[in-house]
Coordinates of C-alpha atoms in Angstrom, one line a residue:
M1 CA 9.7 22.4 9.1
P2 CA 7.1 21.1 12.2
D3 CA 6.2 17.4 11.9
Y4 CA 3.2 15.9 10.2
T5 CA 1.2 12.7 12.1
F6 CA -1.6 11.3 9.6
S7 CA -4.3 8.8 10.4
A8 CA -5.6 6.8 8.4
P9 CA -8.5 7.4 5.9
H10 CA -11.6 8.0 7.0
K11 CA -15.2 9.6 6.6
P12 CA -15.3 12.9 7.0
L13 CA -17.0 14.2 10.6
L14 CA -18.4 17.4 11.6
Q15 CA -16.2 20.4 13.3
Q16 CA -19.3 20.9 16.0
G17 CA -19.0 16.9 17.2
K18 CA -21.7 15.4 18.5
K19 CA -23.8 19.5 18.7
V20 CA -23.9 18.8 14.4
V21 CA -26.6 15.8 13.0
W22 CA -25.8 14.9 9.2
P23 CA -28.0 16.8 7.1
T24 CA -28.6 14.0 5.4
E25 CA -31.6 16.5 3.1
G26 CA -29.1 18.5 1.2
V27 CA -28.7 22.3 1.9
T28 CA -29.1 25.7 0.7
L29 CA -25.9 26.3 -2.0
R30 CA -24.2 29.2 -1.9
Y31 CA -20.7 30.2 -3.2
S32 CA -19.2 34.4 -3.6
A33 CA -17.8 35.4 -7.3
D34 CA -16.4 38.3 -8.4
S35 CA -19.2 38.5 -10.7
L36 CA -22.1 37.1 -12.2
E37 CA -21.1 36.0 -15.0
E38 CA -18.5 34.2 -13.3
V39 CA -20.7 32.5 -10.4
A40 CA -22.4 31.1 -14.2
E41 CA -20.2 29.7 -16.2
I42 CA -18.8 27.8 -12.9
F43 CA -22.3 27.1 -12.2
H44 CA -23.3 26.1 -15.4
T45 CA -26.0 28.2 -15.6
T46 CA -27.3 32.0 -16.7
V47 CA -26.5 35.3 -15.4
E48 CA -30.4 35.9 -15.4
N49 CA -30.8 32.6 -13.5
I50 CA -28.5 33.2 -11.1
K51 CA -30.3 37.2 -10.5
E52 CA -34.0 34.7 -10.5
L53 CA -32.6 32.3 -7.5
N54 CA -31.1 36.4 -5.9
P55 CA -34.0 38.7 -5.6
D56 CA -31.3 40.7 -3.5
W57 CA -28.5 39.9 -6.0
Q58 CA -27.1 44.4 -6.1
D59 CA -27.4 44.1 -1.9
N60 CA -25.3 41.4 -1.8
Y61 CA -22.2 43.0 -4.0
S62 CA -19.4 44.8 -1.5
R63 CA -18.0 48.3 -3.2
N64 CA -15.1 47.7 -0.7
G65 CA -14.0 44.0 -1.1
G66 CA -15.6 44.6 -5.0
R67 CA -17.8 40.8 -4.8
Y68 CA -21.1 39.5 -4.8
W69 CA -21.6 37.4 -1.6
D70 CA -23.1 34.7 -0.7
L71 CA -25.5 33.7 -3.9
K72 CA -27.1 31.1 -3.9
V73 CA -26.7 29.1 -6.9
Q74 CA -29.3 25.9 -7.4
A75 CA -32.6 26.0 -6.7
E76 CA -32.7 22.5 -5.6
P77 CA -31.1 21.2 -2.2
Y78 CA -27.4 20.9 -2.6
T79 CA -26.9 16.5 -0.5
V80 CA -23.0 17.3 0.5
P81 CA -20.9 14.4 -0.5
E82 CA -19.0 12.1 2.4
N83 CA -15.8 11.8 0.4
N84 CA -12.7 10.0 2.5
V85 CA -10.8 12.9 4.2
V86 CA -7.4 12.2 7.0
T87 CA -6.7 13.8 10.3
V88 CA -3.0 14.9 9.7
T89 CA -1.4 16.9 12.9
V90 CA 1.1 20.3 12.2
N91 CA 2.8 19.9 15.5
A92 CA 5.7 23.2 16.0
P93 CA 7.6 22.3 19.2
W94 CA 9.4 25.2 19.2
V95 CA 6.8 27.4 19.1
E96 CA 6.1 29.1 22.9
G97 CA 2.1 29.6 23.1
Y98 CA 0.7 26.1 23.7
Y99 CA -2.8 26.7 21.9
D100 CA 0.1 27.8 18.4
R101 CA 2.0 24.7 18.5
T102 CA -0.2 22.6 16.6
E103 CA -3.2 22.5 14.1
V104 CA -5.6 19.1 13.8
S105 CA -7.1 19.2 10.0
D106 CA -9.3 16.9 8.0
V107 CA -8.0 17.3 4.2
P108 CA -9.0 14.8 1.1
A109 CA -7.8 11.2 1.6
S110 CA -6.9 11.0 -2.5
L111 CA -4.1 13.3 -2.0
D112 CA -1.0 12.2 -1.4
K113 CA 1.4 12.6 1.7
Q114 CA 3.0 15.6 0.1
A115 CA 0.5 17.2 -0.5
R116 CA -2.0 16.3 2.2
A117 CA 1.0 18.2 4.5
A118 CA 1.3 20.4 2.6
L119 CA -2.0 22.2 2.9
A120 CA -2.6 20.7 6.2
S121 CA 0.1 23.4 6.7
A122 CA -0.9 26.1 5.2
Y123 CA -4.7 25.2 6.8
Y124 CA -2.4 25.3 10.3
F125 CA -0.4 28.6 9.3
Q126 CA -3.8 30.3 8.1
Y127 CA -5.9 29.9 11.5
H128 CA -2.8 31.5 14.1
W129 CA -0.8 33.5 11.9
F130 CA -3.0 34.8 8.9
G131 CA -6.6 34.9 9.6
M132 CA -8.2 34.1 12.9
H133 CA -4.6 35.5 14.4
A134 CA -2.6 37.7 12.9
G135 CA 1.2 38.1 12.9
F136 CA 4.4 36.7 15.4
M137 CA 4.1 36.1 19.1
P138 CA 5.8 37.4 20.8
F139 CA 7.0 40.2 19.1
E140 CA 9.5 43.3 20.3
S141 CA 6.9 46.9 19.7
V142 CA 9.5 49.4 17.3
E143 CA 7.8 52.9 16.7
G144 CA 7.3 54.0 13.3
L145 CA 7.1 51.2 11.2
P146 CA 5.2 51.0 7.9
G147 CA 2.0 50.4 8.1
W148 CA 1.1 48.0 10.1
L149 CA 3.8 46.7 11.6
Q150 CA 4.6 46.0 15.1
G151 CA 7.7 45.3 15.8
Y152 CA 10.4 41.6 15.3
A153 CA 9.1 38.7 15.7
T154 CA 11.0 37.2 18.8
D155 CA 12.3 33.8 20.5
G156 CA 8.9 31.2 21.4
A157 CA 7.5 32.2 17.3
F158 CA 6.7 30.8 14.3
Y159 CA 9.4 31.8 13.0
T160 CA 11.9 34.2 14.0
K161 CA 14.2 34.5 10.5
F162 CA 13.3 35.9 7.7
S163 CA 14.9 33.5 5.5
E164 CA 13.0 30.2 7.9
F165 CA 9.9 31.6 7.4
S166 CA 11.0 32.3 3.4
S167 CA 11.6 28.3 3.2
F168 CA 8.5 27.3 5.0
L169 CA 6.0 29.8 3.0
H170 CA 8.2 27.9 -0.1
T171 CA 7.6 24.3 0.8
V172 CA 3.8 24.9 0.7
Y173 CA 3.0 28.3 -0.8
S174 CA 2.6 29.0 -4.8
D175 CA 5.6 31.3 -6.4
A176 CA 2.1 33.7 -6.7
W177 CA 0.5 33.0 -3.4
I178 CA 3.9 34.2 -1.4
D179 CA 4.1 37.2 -3.4
D180 CA 0.1 38.4 -2.7
M181 CA 1.0 38.0 1.3
L182 CA 3.9 39.4 1.3
N183 CA 2.7 42.6 -1.4
M184 CA -1.0 43.2 0.6
D185 CA -0.9 47.3 1.4
P186 CA -1.1 46.9 4.0
A187 CA 1.8 44.2 4.6
P188 CA 1.1 41.4 6.9
F189 CA 4.7 40.6 7.8
A190 CA 7.9 42.0 6.2
E191 CA 12.2 41.3 5.9
G192 CA 14.0 43.6 8.7
E193 CA 17.0 43.9 8.9
S194 CA 19.7 41.3 10.0
D195 CA 17.1 38.6 8.1
T196 CA 14.9 39.3 10.8
I197 CA 10.7 39.2 10.2
L198 CA 9.0 42.4 10.7
T199 CA 5.1 41.4 12.2
I200 CA 1.7 42.5 12.7
D201 CA -0.4 42.3 15.5
G202 CA -4.3 41.2 15.6
D203 CA -7.3 39.3 15.2
R204 CA -10.0 38.8 14.1
G205 CA -13.6 37.0 15.0
S206 CA -15.1 34.0 13.2
N207 CA -19.1 32.7 12.6
I208 CA -20.3 30.9 14.7
A209 CA -22.8 30.0 12.8
Y210 CA -19.7 27.2 11.5
C211 CA -20.4 24.0 11.9
G212 CA -17.8 21.9 10.0
H213 CA -16.3 21.9 6.5
V214 CA -16.0 19.0 4.1
F215 CA -14.9 18.5 0.7
T216 CA -15.6 17.3 -2.7
E217 CA -12.9 15.4 -5.1
P218 CA -9.7 16.8 -6.0
E219 CA -9.9 16.9 -9.7
L220 CA -6.7 17.7 -12.1
Q221 CA -7.0 20.4 -14.4
P222 CA -6.0 20.9 -18.3
D223 CA -3.4 23.2 -16.7
G224 CA -1.9 20.6 -14.0
S225 CA -3.0 22.5 -10.8
L226 CA -5.7 20.1 -8.2
T227 CA -9.0 21.7 -7.5
F228 CA -11.9 20.8 -5.8
Y229 CA -14.3 23.1 -3.3
Q230 CA -14.1 23.4 0.5
V231 CA -17.9 22.7 1.3
V232 CA -17.9 25.4 4.7
L233 CA -21.9 24.1 6.6
T234 CA -22.9 26.6 8.2
C235 CA -27.0 27.1 9.8
E236 CA -28.8 30.2 8.7
S237 CA -31.9 30.0 10.7
E238 CA -33.2 32.7 12.3
D239 CA -34.2 30.2 15.5
F240 CA -31.0 29.1 16.0
A241 CA -29.3 30.6 19.4
G242 CA -25.7 29.5 19.1
W243 CA -23.6 26.6 21.1
A244 CA -24.6 26.3 24.8
G245 CA -28.8 24.6 25.0
E246 CA -29.4 20.7 24.3
E247 CA -30.6 20.9 21.0
T248 CA -28.4 19.5 18.0
I249 CA -28.5 21.3 15.7
V250 CA -28.9 20.7 11.6
P251 CA -27.1 23.2 8.9
D252 CA -29.3 24.3 6.4
T253 CA -26.2 26.0 4.1
A254 CA -22.8 25.9 2.7
T255 CA -21.0 27.9 1.1
V256 CA -17.9 26.2 -1.4
T257 CA -14.8 28.0 -1.9
T258 CA -12.4 27.0 -4.6
V259 CA -8.6 25.0 -3.6
R260 CA -6.4 25.2 -5.8
L261 CA -2.4 23.2 -5.8
V262 CA 0.0 23.6 -8.7
P263 CA 2.3 21.3 -9.0
T264 CA 6.9 22.2 -8.7
E265 CA 9.8 20.2 -9.0
N266 CA 9.4 19.0 -5.7
G267 CA 6.3 18.6 -4.8
W268 CA 2.5 20.8 -5.0
R269 CA 1.6 24.0 -3.2
V270 CA -1.3 25.5 -2.2
D271 CA -2.6 27.6 -4.4
A272 CA -6.4 29.2 -3.4
L273 CA -7.0 28.0 0.3
E274 CA -9.6 30.5 2.8
L275 CA -10.4 29.3 6.1
P276 CA -13.6 28.0 6.8
N277 CA -14.6 30.0 9.8

C-alpha cells in the first residue's frame, strides 16, 4: 500500500488558489441523473418543477450515456458549504513516473483516519490510473489482446502483480465497485498469465472551467453507509477566457456528485466517487 500523511483539519481552499474568489453570493446548483424522477426525489421537489427549471431538459439527455446532464435543481442560489477538510498526501515511492508517485487530496475532516485514507487512495487511483489517464505505465505491448488492452504492466508501474493490485483495490473499494470496473466493456485491466496485469493505455482532457471542489458533511444512512456530496465549482460565464489572464474568477455553478463509503469488517470502502474534473 502507499504511504499517507495527514494535515490538521482546516477550512477548504479552492484548487485554483488565488485565481479563484469564494462565491459568497451563491451559485447555480446542478445535478446529473438517470431520470427526472431521481432528481426530484433527491432534491425533494417534483418532476414538473425540474422541467420548469430546465426548459431544455430534453436536450440535456444523452442517449449514449442514458443520463440527464447538468440539470438545474433549485431556483434560488446555492450557498457553497465551508465544512472543514483534511489534506491527505498519498505516496507510492516505487512508481517510476515522478508525477504519478504522489497525489494530494482534501477529504472531509469528520471522516475517521481509515476512511480518509481510503477516499484519498480512491482519488489517487482514479486521477492517475482510471481517470485523467487510464492504465498502468510502463507496460510491454502485446498484440491480439481483447478489447482495449494493450499489454502487461512492467517494473515501475503502480502494480505489476494482479494479486497485489487486487489487494489494493479491496483495501480501498467495495466489492461491487471493483466488480463493475473489472467487468466494464471494454475492461481497463485484466488478470494475465502468471499473475500479470493486462492494462489499457489512454488519456482524457479535463474541464477548463473547473475551479475546485468542496464537500457537504458525511451523513450516516439507514443501511450503515456514509453518504455526502462532492460539490464541483466551475465558471460557466461566457466571459470566462481561461486562466492565463490576471483577473480573478468567481465560480457561478456547483455540480454535485454522490460520494458513498460502505462499512466492512476491515473498515470503510469507497462505493461511489467521480473525479471532479
